[in-house]
Amino acid sequence: MRVNRAWLGLLVLVLPTLLVAMDMTALLLALPQLSAGLGATNVQQLWISDSYGFMVAGLVITMGTLGDRIGRRRLLMIGGAAFAVLSVVAAFSVSPLMLIVARALLGVAGATLMPSTLALITNMFQDPRQRGQAIAIWATCQFAGGALGPVLAGFLLQHFWWGSVFLVAVPAMALLLLAGPVLLPEFRTDRAGRLDLASVGLSLVAVLLMVYGIKQVPVESVPVVPAVALVVGAAIGALFVRRQLRLETPLLDLRLLRNRPFTAVLIALVFAGIAMAGTGLLVTQYLQSVLGFSPVASALLFAPMGLGTAVGTMAAPALARRMKQPTAIAGGLAVSALGGLLLVGVGGASALPLVMIGITVLALGTGPLFALGTGLVVGAVPPERAGSAASMSETSNYFGGSLGFALLGVVAAVVYRSRMDGTSDSLAGAVATSRHLPAGQGAELLHAAREAFTACVHVTGVIAAVIFAGLAVLILTMRPATRPHFPATSRLAASGSSSHEVC
């Protein structure tokens, strides 16, 4: 395939990448309007917000292997068509239940897009240097989409109704469906893991239960149900792992974890996701509830975090040409640790510029990990398993984000309550209570609550700095990437297997 055609194909591939990332975050600003329009209860709002992410997380492993088997371009086209249709359904939903179902089905379609796009890049770019540049562009669009989602939603909500947030995906998916068959190659192989239905069921249930538990533990006053979900999900996950290690052609080839660079990058993706998501959670609340910015203004002020990651990913290939990839990744993580430390100084008149500089530096340093690290993951496996490897990368990133919201959210809650000596459980609660108090008492309560929440930001910055510094050490100790050894039991004889690539 000619290089020009490959780069044109990459432009087509970044469309679904951008939109899936935007769909994850754009609803945050649209939720109040659509909830008012549809009359959604608090529980229904929760499911409208989370059903999409739950299904993406639960099915991305299955879709990665399915694309390897039935054809990555075919799965991408099917997912793109479904995403366009379901976006229209979501935009014109007439009840909360209809929107919840549409969002869940959008998650199913979204799960087909991410591993398919990343796996196709490995087919389209055989030259390692070009592949690294392509993956950097792909990662840039992913994180830029997450940053721009709330900004675009804020603009649309000022001029149109809440359904316009969903309709943005339709023209982009239409372009994918028209240009994809012309510009994208097809790749499928008989050597991909077969679609073992028991494994599919185990992975889906395990991921859904664990993600549900992680998200709900911090918000439940008595988190019995989320705790049970976590335990049951972990038990089912253990059964899934045991089954994969026994199958000749597993849904998810866990033997890949024997490759130390592969495993180190996956661990780094999880913990970097924890640090970034937790920092993002605290900073967005700080901008709104402490500094007093509106949701739209906060989204604009927070955009440098996603854009910083995007710049870092774009710069990663140039860094890799001047130094070894582990050195570039570790150096970037050290920069991210510095960004975390900058957040420790937030407060007073310089609060806003220091917050923005801190999150930008923190995000900028993660770029080499997301660009070069993702390249190491998909480059460490045979081409026929690229979809499975891509799904592992995406799952690690998503789990890290979910854990970050939960774990650092709990830490922040503990710090806040200790600073308030039990007089307030949350900053939002303090704001609501202050409205019913005399002016002097209300102002005193708000001042104390904002100081306590600022301390939460400081603690989160320290935790993020420690995580990134630890990951830098981990990456530096890993050996150069090599292809893992695949036991004979996991391969089919060459005479009895075939792979097919059709341009």
PDB file of C-alpha atoms in Angstrom, residues 223-374:
ATOM      1  CA  PRO A 223     -21.205   0.799  50.089  1.00  0.00           C
ATOM      2  CA  VAL A 224     -22.302  -2.800  50.684  1.00  0.00           C
ATOM      3  CA  VAL A 225     -23.599  -3.417  47.163  1.00  0.00           C
ATOM      4  CA  PRO A 226     -20.559  -1.883  45.384  1.00  0.00           C
ATOM      5  CA  ALA A 227     -18.216  -3.840  47.691  1.00  0.00           C
ATOM      6  CA  VAL A 228     -20.028  -7.094  46.887  1.00  0.00           C
ATOM      7  CA  ALA A 229     -19.862  -6.219  43.179  1.00  0.00           C
ATOM      8  CA  LEU A 230     -16.092  -5.734  43.466  1.00  0.00           C
ATOM      9  CA  VAL A 231     -15.591  -9.070  45.231  1.00  0.00           C
ATOM     10  CA  VAL A 232     -17.811 -11.010  42.830  1.00  0.00           C
ATOM     11  CA  GLY A 233     -16.259  -9.251  39.835  1.00  0.00           C
ATOM     12  CA  ALA A 234     -12.758 -10.119  41.047  1.00  0.00           C
ATOM     13  CA  ALA A 235     -13.767 -13.759  41.547  1.00  0.00           C
ATOM     14  CA  ILE A 236     -15.252 -13.980  38.059  1.00  0.00           C
ATOM     15  CA  GLY A 237     -12.142 -12.245  36.709  1.00  0.00           C
ATOM     16  CA  ALA A 238     -10.007 -14.946  38.331  1.00  0.00           C
ATOM     17  CA  LEU A 239     -12.115 -17.596  36.570  1.00  0.00           C
ATOM     18  CA  PHE A 240     -11.633 -15.724  33.291  1.00  0.00           C
ATOM     19  CA  VAL A 241      -7.836 -15.664  33.764  1.00  0.00           C
ATOM     20  CA  ARG A 242      -7.777 -19.357  34.621  1.00  0.00           C
ATOM     21  CA  ARG A 243      -9.784 -20.196  31.513  1.00  0.00           C
ATOM     22  CA  GLN A 244      -7.562 -18.099  29.240  1.00  0.00           C
ATOM     23  CA  LEU A 245      -4.424 -19.838  30.476  1.00  0.00           C
ATOM     24  CA  ARG A 246      -5.944 -23.235  29.664  1.00  0.00           C
ATOM     25  CA  LEU A 247      -7.298 -22.496  26.173  1.00  0.00           C
ATOM     26  CA  GLU A 248      -5.135 -23.089  23.107  1.00  0.00           C
ATOM     27  CA  THR A 249      -6.593 -20.018  21.397  1.00  0.00           C
ATOM     28  CA  PRO A 250      -7.775 -17.751  24.242  1.00  0.00           C
ATOM     29  CA  LEU A 251      -9.955 -14.700  23.885  1.00  0.00           C
ATOM     30  CA  LEU A 252      -7.186 -12.730  25.615  1.00  0.00           C
ATOM     31  CA  ASP A 253      -3.670 -14.146  25.372  1.00  0.00           C
ATOM     32  CA  LEU A 254      -2.337 -13.571  28.896  1.00  0.00           C
ATOM     33  CA  ARG A 255       0.935 -15.258  27.912  1.00  0.00           C
ATOM     34  CA  LEU A 256       1.842 -11.856  26.480  1.00  0.00           C
ATOM     35  CA  LEU A 257       2.401 -10.711  30.057  1.00  0.00           C
ATOM     36  CA  ARG A 258       5.605 -12.776  30.120  1.00  0.00           C
ATOM     37  CA  ASN A 259       7.113  -9.991  28.029  1.00  0.00           C
ATOM     38  CA  ARG A 260       8.468  -7.556  30.638  1.00  0.00           C
ATOM     39  CA  PRO A 261       8.266  -4.354  28.541  1.00  0.00           C
ATOM     40  CA  PHE A 262       4.711  -5.269  27.529  1.00  0.00           C
ATOM     41  CA  THR A 263       3.685  -5.789  31.168  1.00  0.00           C
ATOM     42  CA  ALA A 264       5.525  -2.686  32.393  1.00  0.00           C
ATOM     43  CA  VAL A 265       3.739  -0.479  29.871  1.00  0.00           C
ATOM     44  CA  LEU A 266       0.317  -1.912  30.794  1.00  0.00           C
ATOM     45  CA  ILE A 267       1.025  -1.239  34.480  1.00  0.00           C
ATOM     46  CA  ALA A 268       2.164   2.272  33.608  1.00  0.00           C
ATOM     47  CA  LEU A 269      -1.009   2.906  31.600  1.00  0.00           C
ATOM     48  CA  VAL A 270      -3.168   1.842  34.561  1.00  0.00           C
ATOM     49  CA  PHE A 271      -1.359   3.980  37.143  1.00  0.00           C
ATOM     50  CA  ALA A 272      -0.964   6.976  34.838  1.00  0.00           C
ATOM     51  CA  GLY A 273      -4.715   6.767  34.279  1.00  0.00           C
ATOM     52  CA  ILE A 274      -5.245   6.747  38.049  1.00  0.00           C
ATOM     53  CA  ALA A 275      -3.095   9.854  38.537  1.00  0.00           C
ATOM     54  CA  MET A 276      -4.573  11.787  35.615  1.00  0.00           C
ATOM     55  CA  ALA A 277      -8.218  10.949  36.334  1.00  0.00           C
ATOM     56  CA  GLY A 278      -7.893  11.708  40.028  1.00  0.00           C
ATOM     57  CA  THR A 279      -6.139  14.996  39.319  1.00  0.00           C
ATOM     58  CA  GLY A 280      -8.752  15.916  36.722  1.00  0.00           C
ATOM     59  CA  LEU A 281     -11.583  15.170  39.146  1.00  0.00           C
ATOM     60  CA  LEU A 282     -10.155  17.420  41.854  1.00  0.00           C
ATOM     61  CA  VAL A 283      -9.050  20.243  39.551  1.00  0.00           C
ATOM     62  CA  THR A 284     -12.402  20.557  37.739  1.00  0.00           C
ATOM     63  CA  GLN A 285     -14.196  20.774  41.085  1.00  0.00           C
ATOM     64  CA  TYR A 286     -11.612  23.255  42.340  1.00  0.00           C
ATOM     65  CA  LEU A 287     -12.149  25.515  39.330  1.00  0.00           C
ATOM     66  CA  GLN A 288     -15.914  25.548  39.834  1.00  0.00           C
ATOM     67  CA  SER A 289     -16.476  25.334  43.583  1.00  0.00           C
ATOM     68  CA  VAL A 290     -13.385  27.132  44.947  1.00  0.00           C
ATOM     69  CA  LEU A 291     -12.472  29.620  42.211  1.00  0.00           C
ATOM     70  CA  GLY A 292     -16.107  30.099  41.178  1.00  0.00           C
ATOM     71  CA  PHE A 293     -15.959  29.537  37.408  1.00  0.00           C
ATOM     72  CA  SER A 294     -18.989  28.359  35.431  1.00  0.00           C
ATOM     73  CA  PRO A 295     -19.029  24.811  33.984  1.00  0.00           C
ATOM     74  CA  VAL A 296     -18.264  26.108  30.469  1.00  0.00           C
ATOM     75  CA  ALA A 297     -15.446  28.356  31.680  1.00  0.00           C
ATOM     76  CA  SER A 298     -14.067  25.485  33.770  1.00  0.00           C
ATOM     77  CA  ALA A 299     -14.092  23.230  30.719  1.00  0.00           C
ATOM     78  CA  LEU A 300     -12.098  25.810  28.767  1.00  0.00           C
ATOM     79  CA  LEU A 301      -9.633  26.298  31.615  1.00  0.00           C
ATOM     80  CA  PHE A 302      -9.252  22.537  31.995  1.00  0.00           C
ATOM     81  CA  ALA A 303      -8.674  21.946  28.261  1.00  0.00           C
ATOM     82  CA  PRO A 304      -4.867  22.438  28.578  1.00  0.00           C
ATOM     83  CA  MET A 305      -4.674  19.096  30.375  1.00  0.00           C
ATOM     84  CA  GLY A 306      -5.952  17.168  27.349  1.00  0.00           C
ATOM     85  CA  LEU A 307      -4.119  19.411  24.923  1.00  0.00           C
ATOM     86  CA  GLY A 308      -0.901  18.993  26.925  1.00  0.00           C
ATOM     87  CA  THR A 309      -1.191  15.234  26.511  1.00  0.00           C
ATOM     88  CA  ALA A 310      -1.822  15.735  22.806  1.00  0.00           C
ATOM     89  CA  VAL A 311       1.316  17.865  22.407  1.00  0.00           C
ATOM     90  CA  GLY A 312       3.330  15.320  24.363  1.00  0.00           C
ATOM     91  CA  THR A 313       2.187  12.456  22.141  1.00  0.00           C
ATOM     92  CA  MET A 314       3.024  14.408  18.993  1.00  0.00           C
ATOM     93  CA  ALA A 315       6.516  15.155  20.308  1.00  0.00           C
ATOM     94  CA  ALA A 316       7.141  11.534  21.324  1.00  0.00           C
ATOM     95  CA  PRO A 317       8.392  10.227  17.926  1.00  0.00           C
ATOM     96  CA  ALA A 318      10.966  13.026  17.740  1.00  0.00           C
ATOM     97  CA  LEU A 319      12.174  12.148  21.240  1.00  0.00           C
ATOM     98  CA  ALA A 320      12.411   8.481  20.290  1.00  0.00           C
ATOM     99  CA  ARG A 321      14.784   9.370  17.446  1.00  0.00           C
ATOM    100  CA  ARG A 322      17.170  11.018  19.901  1.00  0.00           C
ATOM    101  CA  MET A 323      17.064   8.539  22.762  1.00  0.00           C
ATOM    102  CA  LYS A 324      15.884   5.042  23.618  1.00  0.00           C
ATOM    103  CA  GLN A 325      12.134   4.652  23.970  1.00  0.00           C
ATOM    104  CA  PRO A 326      12.240   3.657  27.673  1.00  0.00           C
ATOM    105  CA  THR A 327      14.362   6.733  28.384  1.00  0.00           C
ATOM    106  CA  ALA A 328      11.894   8.987  26.548  1.00  0.00           C
ATOM    107  CA  ILE A 329       8.926   7.490  28.400  1.00  0.00           C
ATOM    108  CA  ALA A 330      10.649   7.683  31.793  1.00  0.00           C
ATOM    109  CA  GLY A 331      11.792  11.257  31.141  1.00  0.00           C
ATOM    110  CA  GLY A 332       8.247  12.266  30.311  1.00  0.00           C
ATOM    111  CA  LEU A 333       6.935  10.632  33.488  1.00  0.00           C
ATOM    112  CA  ALA A 334       9.520  12.590  35.503  1.00  0.00           C
ATOM    113  CA  VAL A 335       8.122  15.779  33.943  1.00  0.00           C
ATOM    114  CA  SER A 336       4.619  14.646  34.969  1.00  0.00           C
ATOM    115  CA  ALA A 337       5.858  14.185  38.531  1.00  0.00           C
ATOM    116  CA  LEU A 338       7.026  17.815  38.473  1.00  0.00           C
ATOM    117  CA  GLY A 339       3.551  18.862  37.323  1.00  0.00           C
ATOM    118  CA  GLY A 340       2.038  17.040  40.296  1.00  0.00           C
ATOM    119  CA  LEU A 341       4.372  18.844  42.667  1.00  0.00           C
ATOM    120  CA  LEU A 342       3.335  22.207  41.184  1.00  0.00           C
ATOM    121  CA  LEU A 343      -0.231  21.522  42.333  1.00  0.00           C
ATOM    122  CA  VAL A 344       1.018  21.346  45.926  1.00  0.00           C
ATOM    123  CA  GLY A 345       1.600  25.099  45.809  1.00  0.00           C
ATOM    124  CA  VAL A 346      -1.922  25.981  44.605  1.00  0.00           C
ATOM    125  CA  GLY A 347      -3.636  28.654  46.660  1.00  0.00           C
ATOM    126  CA  GLY A 348      -4.005  32.393  47.083  1.00  0.00           C
ATOM    127  CA  ALA A 349      -3.821  34.933  44.276  1.00  0.00           C
ATOM    128  CA  SER A 350      -1.679  32.706  42.047  1.00  0.00           C
ATOM    129  CA  ALA A 351      -4.031  29.719  42.280  1.00  0.00           C
ATOM    130  CA  LEU A 352      -5.385  29.803  38.725  1.00  0.00           C
ATOM    131  CA  PRO A 353      -2.111  30.170  36.786  1.00  0.00           C
ATOM    132  CA  LEU A 354      -0.419  27.576  38.994  1.00  0.00           C
ATOM    133  CA  VAL A 355      -3.281  25.099  38.476  1.00  0.00           C
ATOM    134  CA  MET A 356      -3.176  25.550  34.720  1.00  0.00           C
ATOM    135  CA  ILE A 357       0.620  25.248  34.549  1.00  0.00           C
ATOM    136  CA  GLY A 358       0.560  22.223  36.838  1.00  0.00           C
ATOM    137  CA  ILE A 359      -2.032  20.229  34.883  1.00  0.00           C
ATOM    138  CA  THR A 360      -0.405  21.161  31.572  1.00  0.00           C
ATOM    139  CA  VAL A 361       3.067  20.011  32.677  1.00  0.00           C
ATOM    140  CA  LEU A 362       1.611  16.868  34.251  1.00  0.00           C
ATOM    141  CA  ALA A 363      -0.267  15.995  31.066  1.00  0.00           C
ATOM    142  CA  LEU A 364       2.589  16.937  28.738  1.00  0.00           C
ATOM    143  CA  GLY A 365       4.880  14.376  30.341  1.00  0.00           C
ATOM    144  CA  THR A 366       2.439  11.516  29.824  1.00  0.00           C
ATOM    145  CA  GLY A 367       2.554  11.933  26.029  1.00  0.00           C
ATOM    146  CA  PRO A 368       5.541   9.629  25.417  1.00  0.00           C
ATOM    147  CA  LEU A 369       3.928   6.905  27.538  1.00  0.00           C
ATOM    148  CA  PHE A 370       0.668   6.987  25.600  1.00  0.00           C
ATOM    149  CA  ALA A 371       2.347   7.235  22.187  1.00  0.00           C
ATOM    150  CA  LEU A 372       5.506   5.135  22.524  1.00  0.00           C
ATOM    151  CA  GLY A 373       4.092   2.817  25.176  1.00  0.00           C
ATOM    152  CA  THR A 374       1.071   1.971  23.052  1.00  0.00           C
TER     153      THR A 374
END
